[in-house]
Coordinates of C-alpha atoms and ligand atoms in Angstrom, one line a residue:
X128 CA 0.0 0.0 0.0
X129 CA 2.8 2.4 0.9
X130 CA 4.6 1.5 -2.3
X131 CA 1.5 2.1 -4.4
X132 CA 1.3 5.6 -2.9
X133 CA 4.9 6.3 -3.4
X134 CA 4.5 5.7 -7.1
X135 CA 1.1 7.3 -7.4
X136 CA 2.5 10.1 -9.6
X137 CA 3.9 7.6 -12.1
X138 CA 0.5 6.0 -12.7
X139 CA -1.1 7.3 -15.9
X140 CA -4.4 9.0 -16.3
X141 CA -7.0 6.8 -17.9
X142 CA -9.5 7.9 -20.5
X143 CA -12.8 6.3 -19.7
X144 CA -14.9 7.7 -22.5
X145 CA -15.9 11.1 -24.0
X146 CA -15.8 13.6 -21.1
X147 CA -14.7 11.0 -18.6
X148 CA -11.2 10.2 -17.2
X149 CA -9.3 9.0 -14.1
X150 CA -6.8 11.7 -13.1
X151 CA -4.2 9.7 -11.3
X152 CA -3.0 11.2 -8.0
X153 CA -4.6 14.6 -8.9
X154 CA -5.7 15.2 -5.2
X155 CA -2.6 13.7 -3.6
X156 CA -1.0 17.0 -2.5
X157 CA -4.2 18.1 -0.7
X158 CA -5.3 14.6 0.6
X159 CA -4.2 15.2 4.2
X160 CA -6.1 18.6 4.3
X161 CA -9.2 17.0 2.8
X162 CA -9.2 14.3 5.5
X163 CA -8.8 16.9 8.2
X164 CA -11.9 18.7 6.8
X165 CA -13.8 15.3 6.6
X166 CA -13.1 14.7 10.3
X167 CA -14.1 18.2 11.4
X168 CA -17.3 18.2 9.3
X169 CA -18.3 14.7 10.4
X170 CA -18.4 16.0 14.0
X171 CA -21.2 18.4 12.8
X172 CA -23.1 16.0 10.4
X173 CA -22.2 12.5 11.4
X174 CA -21.7 9.6 9.1
X175 CA -24.8 7.5 8.9
X176 CA -26.1 4.4 7.0
X177 CA -29.1 5.5 5.0
X178 CA -31.9 3.2 4.0
X179 CA -33.0 2.6 0.4
X180 CA -36.5 3.0 -0.7
X181 CA -36.8 -0.7 -0.5
X182 CA -35.7 -0.6 3.2
X183 CA -32.2 -2.0 2.8
X184 CA -29.5 -0.4 5.0
X185 CA -26.6 0.8 2.8
X186 CA -23.2 -0.6 3.6
X187 CA -21.5 2.7 2.8
X188 CA -21.8 5.4 5.5
X189 CA -22.5 9.0 4.3
X190 CA -22.9 12.6 5.1
X191 CA -22.9 15.7 2.9
X192 CA -21.4 19.2 2.8
X193 CA -22.5 22.1 0.6
X194 CA -25.9 23.8 0.1
X195 CA -27.5 20.5 -0.9
X196 CA -27.1 17.0 0.4
X197 CA -28.1 13.7 -1.1
X198 CA -30.4 11.7 1.1
X199 CA -32.1 8.3 0.8
X200 CA -34.9 6.8 2.9
X201 CA -38.1 4.9 2.5
X202 CA -39.6 7.7 0.4
X203 CA -36.7 7.6 -2.1
X204 CA -33.6 9.5 -3.2
X205 CA -33.5 13.3 -3.3
X206 CA -31.5 16.4 -2.3
X207 CA -32.2 18.2 0.9
X208 CA -30.8 21.5 2.3
X209 CA -31.2 20.4 5.9
X210 CA -29.5 17.3 7.4
X211 CA -32.5 15.1 8.5
X212 CA -30.2 13.7 11.3
X213 CA -29.4 17.0 12.9
X214 CA -32.1 19.4 11.7
X215 CA -29.5 21.9 10.6
X216 CA -27.9 22.8 7.3
X217 CA -25.1 20.5 6.0
X218 CA -21.6 21.8 6.8
X219 CA -20.3 24.4 4.3
X220 CA -18.3 23.2 1.3
X221 CA -14.7 24.1 2.2
X222 CA -13.0 26.4 -0.3
X223 CA -10.3 23.8 -0.7
X224 CA -13.0 21.2 -1.8
X225 CA -14.5 23.6 -4.3
X226 CA -11.1 24.6 -5.7
X227 CA -10.0 21.0 -6.2
X228 CA -13.3 20.0 -7.9
X229 CA -13.1 23.1 -10.3
X230 CA -9.5 22.3 -11.2
X231 CA -10.3 18.7 -12.0
X232 CA -13.4 19.6 -14.1
X233 CA -11.3 22.2 -16.0
X234 CA -8.9 19.5 -17.2
X235 CA -11.8 17.8 -19.0
X236 CA -13.0 21.1 -20.4
X237 CA -16.0 21.5 -18.0
X238 CA -15.0 25.0 -17.0
X239 CA -17.5 27.1 -15.1
X240 CA -19.0 24.1 -13.4
X241 CA -19.6 25.0 -9.7
X242 CA -20.7 22.2 -7.6
X243 CA -23.3 22.9 -4.8
X244 CA -23.3 19.4 -3.3
X245 CA -20.6 17.1 -2.0
X246 CA -21.5 13.6 -0.8
X247 CA -18.9 12.1 1.5
X248 CA -18.8 8.3 1.4
X249 CA -17.0 6.0 3.9
X250 CA -16.3 2.4 3.0
X251 CA -15.0 -0.4 5.3
X252 CA -14.1 -4.0 4.2
X253 CA -17.3 -5.4 2.7
X254 CA -18.9 -2.1 1.7
X255 CA -20.0 -1.8 -1.9
X256 CA -22.0 0.5 -4.1
X257 CA -24.0 -1.3 -6.7
X258 CA -24.2 0.0 -10.3
X259 CA -26.2 3.2 -10.5
X260 CA -26.6 6.4 -12.4
X261 CA -26.3 9.8 -10.6
X262 CA -29.7 11.0 -11.7
X263 CA -31.2 13.0 -8.8
X264 CA -29.4 16.2 -9.9
X265 CA -31.5 18.9 -11.7
X266 CA -28.4 20.1 -13.5
X267 CA -26.9 17.4 -15.7
X268 CA -24.8 19.8 -17.7
X269 CA -22.2 19.8 -14.9
X270 CA -19.9 16.8 -14.5
X271 CA -19.6 14.5 -11.5
X272 CA -16.2 14.9 -9.8
X273 CA -15.2 12.0 -7.5
X274 CA -12.1 12.0 -5.2
X275 CA -10.8 8.8 -3.7
X276 CA -9.0 8.8 -0.3
X277 CA -7.5 5.9 1.6
X278 CA -7.9 2.2 0.8
X279 CA -7.8 1.2 -2.9
X280 CA -11.1 0.4 -4.5
X281 CA -12.3 -1.2 -7.7
X282 CA -14.4 1.2 -9.6
X283 CA -17.0 -0.3 -12.0
X284 CA -17.4 1.7 -15.1
X285 CA -20.3 0.5 -17.2
X286 CA -22.4 1.9 -20.1
X287 CA -25.7 3.6 -20.6
X288 CA -27.7 0.4 -19.9
X289 CA -27.6 -1.2 -16.4
X290 CA -26.9 -4.5 -18.2
X291 CA -23.7 -3.2 -19.9
X292 CA -20.8 -5.2 -18.5
X293 CA -18.6 -2.8 -16.5
X294 CA -14.9 -2.3 -16.9
X295 CA -12.9 -2.5 -13.7
X296 CA -10.4 0.3 -12.7
X297 CA -8.5 0.5 -9.5
X298 CA -8.8 3.8 -7.6
X299 CA -6.0 4.8 -5.3
X300 CA -5.6 7.4 -2.6
X301 CA -5.6 10.8 -4.3
X302 CA -7.2 9.7 -7.6
X303 CA -9.9 11.9 -9.1
X304 CA -12.5 10.7 -11.6
X305 CA -14.5 13.2 -13.7
X306 CA -17.5 12.2 -15.8
X307 CA -19.7 14.6 -17.7
X308 CA -21.0 15.5 -21.2
X309 CA -21.9 12.3 -23.1
X310 CA -20.7 10.2 -20.2
X311 CA -22.6 12.0 -17.5
X312 CA -25.3 9.3 -17.2
X313 CA -23.0 6.2 -17.4
X314 CA -23.7 3.4 -14.9
X315 CA -21.0 3.1 -12.3
X316 CA -20.3 1.6 -8.9
X317 CA -17.7 0.3 -6.4
X318 CA -16.9 -3.4 -5.9
X319 CA -16.9 -4.8 -2.4
X320 CA -13.9 -3.2 -0.6
X321 CA -11.1 -5.5 0.5
X322 CA -9.8 -5.0 4.1
X323 CA -6.3 -3.5 4.4
X324 CA -4.5 -0.9 6.4
X325 CA -3.9 2.5 4.8
X326 CA -1.3 4.9 6.3
X327 CA -3.7 7.8 6.2
X328 CA -7.1 6.3 6.7
X329 CA -6.5 3.0 8.4
X330 CA -9.3 0.5 7.6
X331 CA -11.4 3.0 5.6
X332 CA -11.8 4.3 2.1
X333 CA -13.4 7.7 1.7
X334 CA -14.8 9.2 -1.4
X335 CA -16.0 12.8 -2.1
X336 CA -18.5 13.1 -4.9
X337 CA -19.2 16.6 -6.1
X338 CA -22.3 17.4 -8.1
X339 CA -24.4 20.3 -9.1
X340 CA -27.8 19.5 -7.7
X341 CA -29.7 22.6 -8.6
Ligands
SIN668 C1 -20.6 7.3 -6.1 O1 -20.8 6.8 -7.2 O2 -21.3 8.1 -5.5 C2 -19.3 7.0 -5.4 C3 -18.2 6.4 -6.2 C4 -17.0 6.1 -5.3 O3 -17.1 5.9 -4.1 O4 -15.9 6.0 -5.9
FE2_669 FE1 -22.6 7.7 -8.2

């Protein structure tokens, strides 16, 4: 794991499709600062396991920062300005988060995209996110920007049909994935996380997903 991180900058970017790429190690230089913010904000809006509409408890723990937060419960998926757990607004999007998301979007040519929502996901061994489209956002012109921190995950990158067989890409600490334009509605997910020990995040993987909700 240590070695994978040492050589992170030598890994290549991966083009996933039109308007979609893995930017290898793009967030490495701010990773520690991102984690400090995650810890601070999760004291305000705690990580929780949300329920799906069907009543299943998600294996990934989540909270949000920004004006809008993605929530799921028995009545479905949607964006809310108030954290239902605390009854107060989600923690503010730190300028560092916004700056990183904008710089990553710029590289793919999505300049001017300003996210107003950031979902923070926490995975432990066994956590997974099944294939889905990010489709609760009113604004689908803006790309999705996703930052990986901690344990290595296997990202599933499918097609426009749920049945399209997904490609598998490893996501390392500091990697950023951007998908927008013709790839904005591609099915994606995260395979079951394998247990390991990461020097920065221990037994966890974190993921920040930036969207423009409104
Ligand atoms: C997501 O699709 O919302 C998260 C993806 C990830 O954890 O890498
Ligand atoms: Fe997603």
